[in-house]
Short mmCIF file of C-alpha atoms in Angstrom, two decimals:
data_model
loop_
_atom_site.label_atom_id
_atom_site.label_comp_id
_atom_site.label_asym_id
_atom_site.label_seq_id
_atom_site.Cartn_x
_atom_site.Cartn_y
_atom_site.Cartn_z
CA UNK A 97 0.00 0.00 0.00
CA UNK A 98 3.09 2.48 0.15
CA UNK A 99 2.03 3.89 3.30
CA UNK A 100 3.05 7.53 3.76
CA UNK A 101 1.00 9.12 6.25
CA UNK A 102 0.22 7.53 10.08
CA UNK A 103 -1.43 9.79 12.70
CA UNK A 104 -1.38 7.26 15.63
CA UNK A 105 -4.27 8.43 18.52
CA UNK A 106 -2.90 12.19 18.10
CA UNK A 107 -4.22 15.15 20.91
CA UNK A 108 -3.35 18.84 21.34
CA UNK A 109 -4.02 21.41 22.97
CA UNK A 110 -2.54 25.08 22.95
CA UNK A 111 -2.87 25.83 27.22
CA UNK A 112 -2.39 22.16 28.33
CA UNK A 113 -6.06 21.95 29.41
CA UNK A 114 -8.59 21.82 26.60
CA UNK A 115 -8.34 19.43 23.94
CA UNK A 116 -8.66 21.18 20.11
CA UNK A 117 -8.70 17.21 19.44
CA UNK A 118 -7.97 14.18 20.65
CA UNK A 119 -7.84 10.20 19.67
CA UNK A 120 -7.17 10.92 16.21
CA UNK A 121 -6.21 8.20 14.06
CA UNK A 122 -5.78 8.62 10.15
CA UNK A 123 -3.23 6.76 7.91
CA UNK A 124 -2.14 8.07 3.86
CA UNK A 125 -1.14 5.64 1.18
CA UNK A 126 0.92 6.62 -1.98
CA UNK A 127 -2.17 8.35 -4.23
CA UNK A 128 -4.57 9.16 -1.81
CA UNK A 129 -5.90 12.58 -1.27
CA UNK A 130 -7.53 12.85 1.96
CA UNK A 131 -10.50 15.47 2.69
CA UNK A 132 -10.87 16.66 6.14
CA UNK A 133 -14.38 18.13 6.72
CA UNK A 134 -15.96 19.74 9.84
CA UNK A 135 -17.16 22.70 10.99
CA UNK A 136 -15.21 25.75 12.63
CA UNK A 137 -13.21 25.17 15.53
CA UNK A 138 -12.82 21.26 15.15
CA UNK A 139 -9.52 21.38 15.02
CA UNK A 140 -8.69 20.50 11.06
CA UNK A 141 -6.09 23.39 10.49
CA UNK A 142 -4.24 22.55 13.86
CA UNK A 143 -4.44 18.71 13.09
CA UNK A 144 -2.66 20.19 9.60
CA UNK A 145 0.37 22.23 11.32
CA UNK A 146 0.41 19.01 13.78
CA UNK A 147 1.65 16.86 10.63
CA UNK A 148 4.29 19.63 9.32
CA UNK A 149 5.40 19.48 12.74
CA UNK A 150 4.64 23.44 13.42
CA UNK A 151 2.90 22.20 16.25
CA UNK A 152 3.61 19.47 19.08
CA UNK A 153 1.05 16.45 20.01
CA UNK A 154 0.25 16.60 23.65
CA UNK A 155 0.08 12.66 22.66
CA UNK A 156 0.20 10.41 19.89
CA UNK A 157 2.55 10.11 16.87
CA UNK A 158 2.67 10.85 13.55
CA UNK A 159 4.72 8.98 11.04
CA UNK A 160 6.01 9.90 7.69
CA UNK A 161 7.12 6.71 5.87
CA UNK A 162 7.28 4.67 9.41
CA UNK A 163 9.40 7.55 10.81
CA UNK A 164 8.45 9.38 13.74
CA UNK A 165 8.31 13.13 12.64
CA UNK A 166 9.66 14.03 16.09
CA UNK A 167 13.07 12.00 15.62
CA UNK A 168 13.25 13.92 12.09
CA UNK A 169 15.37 17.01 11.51
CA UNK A 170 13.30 19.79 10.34
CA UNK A 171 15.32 19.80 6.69
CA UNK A 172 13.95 16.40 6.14
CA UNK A 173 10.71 17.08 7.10
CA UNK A 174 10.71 19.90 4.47
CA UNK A 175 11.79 18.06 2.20
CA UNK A 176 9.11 15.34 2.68
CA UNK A 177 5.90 17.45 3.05
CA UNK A 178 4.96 20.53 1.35
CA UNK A 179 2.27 22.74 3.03
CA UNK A 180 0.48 25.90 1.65
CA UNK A 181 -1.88 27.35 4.49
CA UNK A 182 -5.26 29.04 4.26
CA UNK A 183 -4.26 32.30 3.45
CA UNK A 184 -0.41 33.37 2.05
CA UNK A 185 0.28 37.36 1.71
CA UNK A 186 3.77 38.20 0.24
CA UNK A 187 4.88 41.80 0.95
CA UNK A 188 8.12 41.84 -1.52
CA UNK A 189 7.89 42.12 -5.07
CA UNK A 190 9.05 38.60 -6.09
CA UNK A 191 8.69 37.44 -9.49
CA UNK A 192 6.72 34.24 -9.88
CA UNK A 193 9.90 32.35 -11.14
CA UNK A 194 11.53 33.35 -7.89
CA UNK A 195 8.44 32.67 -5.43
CA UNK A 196 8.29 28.97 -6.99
CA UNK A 197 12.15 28.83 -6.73
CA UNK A 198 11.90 29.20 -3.08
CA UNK A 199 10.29 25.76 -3.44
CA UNK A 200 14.20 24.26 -3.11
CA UNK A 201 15.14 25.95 -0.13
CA UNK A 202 14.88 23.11 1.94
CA UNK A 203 17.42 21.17 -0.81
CA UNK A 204 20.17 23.88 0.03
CA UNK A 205 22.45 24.29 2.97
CA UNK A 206 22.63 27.73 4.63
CA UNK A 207 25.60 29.02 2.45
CA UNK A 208 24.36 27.83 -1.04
CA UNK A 209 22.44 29.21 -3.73
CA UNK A 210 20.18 27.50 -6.57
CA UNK A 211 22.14 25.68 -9.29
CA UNK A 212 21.20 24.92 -12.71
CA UNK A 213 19.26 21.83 -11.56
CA UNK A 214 17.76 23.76 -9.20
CA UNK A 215 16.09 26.11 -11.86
CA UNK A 216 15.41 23.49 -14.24
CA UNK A 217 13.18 22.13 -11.39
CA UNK A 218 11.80 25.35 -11.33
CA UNK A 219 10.77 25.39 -14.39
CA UNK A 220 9.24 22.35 -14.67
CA UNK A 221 6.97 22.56 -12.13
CA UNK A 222 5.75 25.97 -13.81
CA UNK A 223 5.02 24.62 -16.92
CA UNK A 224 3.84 21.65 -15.32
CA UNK A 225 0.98 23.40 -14.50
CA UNK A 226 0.55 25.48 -17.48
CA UNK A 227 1.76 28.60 -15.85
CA UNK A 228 4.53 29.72 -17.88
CA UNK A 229 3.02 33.24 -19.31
CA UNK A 230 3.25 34.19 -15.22
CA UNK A 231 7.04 32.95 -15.19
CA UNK A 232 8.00 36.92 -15.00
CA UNK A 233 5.27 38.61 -13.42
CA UNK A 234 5.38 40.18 -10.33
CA UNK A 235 3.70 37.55 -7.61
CA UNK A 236 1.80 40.48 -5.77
CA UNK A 237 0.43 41.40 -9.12
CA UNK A 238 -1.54 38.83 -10.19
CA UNK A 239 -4.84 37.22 -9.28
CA UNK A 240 -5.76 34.97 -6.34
CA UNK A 241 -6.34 31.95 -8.74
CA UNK A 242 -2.98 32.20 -10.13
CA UNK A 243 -1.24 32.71 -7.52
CA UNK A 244 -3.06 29.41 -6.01
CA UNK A 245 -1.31 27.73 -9.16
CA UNK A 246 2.13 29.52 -8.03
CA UNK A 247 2.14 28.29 -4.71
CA UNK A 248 1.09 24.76 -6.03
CA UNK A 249 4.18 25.24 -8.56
CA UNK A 250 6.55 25.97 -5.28
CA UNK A 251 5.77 22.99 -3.84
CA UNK A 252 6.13 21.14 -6.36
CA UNK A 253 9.22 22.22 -7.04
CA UNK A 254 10.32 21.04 -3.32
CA UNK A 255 9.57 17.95 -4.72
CA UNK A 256 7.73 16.42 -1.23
CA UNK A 257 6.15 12.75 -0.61
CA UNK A 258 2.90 14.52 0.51
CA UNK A 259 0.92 17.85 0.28
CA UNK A 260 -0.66 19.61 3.01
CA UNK A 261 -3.36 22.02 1.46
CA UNK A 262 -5.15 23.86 4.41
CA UNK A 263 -8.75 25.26 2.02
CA UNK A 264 -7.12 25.56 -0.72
CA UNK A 265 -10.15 26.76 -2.70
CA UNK A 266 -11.70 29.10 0.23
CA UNK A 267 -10.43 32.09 -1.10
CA UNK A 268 -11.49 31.54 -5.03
CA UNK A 269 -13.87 32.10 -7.13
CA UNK A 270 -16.17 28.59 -8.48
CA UNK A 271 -14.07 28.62 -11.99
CA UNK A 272 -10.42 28.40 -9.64
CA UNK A 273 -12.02 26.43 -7.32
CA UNK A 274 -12.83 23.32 -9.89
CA UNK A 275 -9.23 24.46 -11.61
CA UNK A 276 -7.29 24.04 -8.39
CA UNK A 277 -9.28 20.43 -7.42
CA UNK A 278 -8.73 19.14 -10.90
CA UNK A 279 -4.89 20.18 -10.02
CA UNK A 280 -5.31 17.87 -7.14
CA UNK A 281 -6.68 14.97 -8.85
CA UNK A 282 -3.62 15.37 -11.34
CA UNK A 283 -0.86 15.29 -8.73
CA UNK A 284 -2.56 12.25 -7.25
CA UNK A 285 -2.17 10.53 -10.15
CA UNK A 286 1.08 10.78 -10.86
CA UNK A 287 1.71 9.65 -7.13
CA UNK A 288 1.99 12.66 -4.71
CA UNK A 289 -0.22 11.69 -1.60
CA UNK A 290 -2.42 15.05 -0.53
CA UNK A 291 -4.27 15.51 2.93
CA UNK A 292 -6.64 18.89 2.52
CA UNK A 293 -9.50 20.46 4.21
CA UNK A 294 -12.10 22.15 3.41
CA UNK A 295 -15.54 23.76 3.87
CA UNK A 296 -17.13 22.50 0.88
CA UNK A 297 -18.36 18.76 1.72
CA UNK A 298 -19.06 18.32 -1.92
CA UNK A 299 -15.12 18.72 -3.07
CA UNK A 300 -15.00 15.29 -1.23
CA UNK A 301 -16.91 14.03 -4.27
CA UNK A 302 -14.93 15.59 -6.86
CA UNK A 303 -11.24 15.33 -5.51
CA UNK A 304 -10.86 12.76 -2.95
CA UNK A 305 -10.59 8.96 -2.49
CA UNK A 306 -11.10 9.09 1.35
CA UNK A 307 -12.98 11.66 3.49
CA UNK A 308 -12.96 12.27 7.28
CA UNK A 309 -15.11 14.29 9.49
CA UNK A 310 -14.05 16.13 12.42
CA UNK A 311 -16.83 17.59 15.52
CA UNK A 312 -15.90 17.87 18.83
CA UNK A 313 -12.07 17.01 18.27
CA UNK A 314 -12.79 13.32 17.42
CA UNK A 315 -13.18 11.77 13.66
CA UNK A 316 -16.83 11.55 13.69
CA UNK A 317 -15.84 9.30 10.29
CA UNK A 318 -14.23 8.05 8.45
CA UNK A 319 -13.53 6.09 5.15
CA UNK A 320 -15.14 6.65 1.09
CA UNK A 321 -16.88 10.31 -0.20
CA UNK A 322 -19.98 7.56 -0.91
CA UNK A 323 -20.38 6.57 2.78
CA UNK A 324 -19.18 9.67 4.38
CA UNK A 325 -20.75 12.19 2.65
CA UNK A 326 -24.43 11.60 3.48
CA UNK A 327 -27.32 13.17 4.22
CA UNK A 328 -27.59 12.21 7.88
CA UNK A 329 -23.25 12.90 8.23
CA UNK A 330 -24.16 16.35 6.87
CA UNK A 331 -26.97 17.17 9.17
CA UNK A 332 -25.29 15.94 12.18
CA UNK A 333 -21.82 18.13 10.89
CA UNK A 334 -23.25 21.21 10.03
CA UNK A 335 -27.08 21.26 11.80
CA UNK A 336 -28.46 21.75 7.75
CA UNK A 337 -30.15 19.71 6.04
CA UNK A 338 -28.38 17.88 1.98
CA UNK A 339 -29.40 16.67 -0.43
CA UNK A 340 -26.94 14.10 -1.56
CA UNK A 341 -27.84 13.29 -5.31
CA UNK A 342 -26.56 10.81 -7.97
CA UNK A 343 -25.16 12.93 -11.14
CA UNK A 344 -24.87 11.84 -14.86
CA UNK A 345 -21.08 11.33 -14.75
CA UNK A 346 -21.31 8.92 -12.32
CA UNK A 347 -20.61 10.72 -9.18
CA UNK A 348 -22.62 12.19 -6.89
CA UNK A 349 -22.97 16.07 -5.33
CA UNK A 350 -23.96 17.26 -2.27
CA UNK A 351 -26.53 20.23 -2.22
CA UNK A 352 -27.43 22.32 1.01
CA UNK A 353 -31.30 22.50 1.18
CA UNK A 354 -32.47 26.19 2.18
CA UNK A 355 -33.27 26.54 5.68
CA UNK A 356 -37.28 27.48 6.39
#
């Protein structure tokens, strides 16, 4: 199964006193793309910085390829995960060539620069994702969907095992949204293993082949979109009533009903 990702009965908390979660157990093959859903507060972005080792478990371990992430130096933790949080603001006027170059810093030692195979890394990761006419823009100059593609490029070019993606589509609009998931179902296939979140339950449909639900800091569930995502999961989630529907293609969508 190429196991990459183990979170082994994982809690945190940030005073020492109240649990954010607790008893979490999850575990990432080679492939996979795991979507976290819950509501607000559950805990799904901390859970997130707990894997890229940000954060500390109170208790519990996580394991990246049957390593401990606490007995791994940060370098080769960077090297194995890439991470792009909720929301990224860059202050400096970096072209887009050199914000997806940063990708390798965690390939270089403190006194080195990027090489030629550094840059040709670069590169590929740009055009990769059909982003070249951005290669020498000015990052804080274009739009929020392409710069989602930019900060996909970068870690791509750090060329990690698996990809954190903390809502990646919460800030774009519906076109960038289904642009950035089909993204996701591309890197999947060609073997990257991806662990996101998100607010949108029916992403799980169109981008994932394993969903969990956080409430109350516990996995609620856990396993398929098809027996995750349902009607009574969603009502007991979110306090709305879905409609979960079979569509043409073969998959099926999940539509919030209007509350009376």
């Amino acid at each position: 199964m190429n196991q990459i990702l183990k979170v082994d009965n994982a809690s945190f908390s940030y005073n020492g006193k109240e649990k954010i979660f607790e008893g979490i157990n999850l575990e990432v093959n080679k492939s996979d793309v795991l979507c976290i859903l819950g509501p607000n507060g559950t805990g799904k972005s901390t859970l997130i910085k707990c894997i890229n080792g940000l954060l500390n478990l109170d208790s519990g371990n996580i394991f990246l390829n049957s390593t401990n992430i606490s007995e791994m130096a940060k370098t080769d933790l960077a090297k194995m995960v890439g991470y792009i949080p909720q929301s990224h603001s860059s202050t400096f006027a970096f072209s887009v060539f050199d914000v997806v170059l940063m990708g390798r810093a965690p390939h270089l030692n403190v006194t080195s620069v990027p090489g030629r195979k550094d840059f040709k890394i670069a590169d590929k990761a740009i055009e990769s994702l059909g982003i070249s006419y951005l290669k020498d823009k000015t990052y804080t100059e274009i739009s929020g969907g392409e710069k989602q593609m930019v900060l996909l490029a970068r870690v791509l070019a750090q060329e990690p095992k698996l990809l954190l993606l903390d809502e990646p589509t919460s800030h774009l609009d519906f076109g960038n949204q289904i642009r950035t998931l089909d993204v996701i179902n591309r890197l999947s296939q060609n073997g990257l293993s991806i662990v996101m979140t998100s607010h949108y339950p029916d992403h799980a449909f169109l981008s994932s082949n394993k969903v969990a639900i956080m409430k109350d800091g516990g996995i609620m569930d856990i396993g398929e979109p098809e027996s995750v995502v349902t009607e009574e999961n969603m009502r007991k989630t979110y306090g709305i009533d879905v409609k979960v529907i079979d569509m043409d293609d073969s998959r099926k969508a999940c539509i919030p009903m209007q509350i009376k």
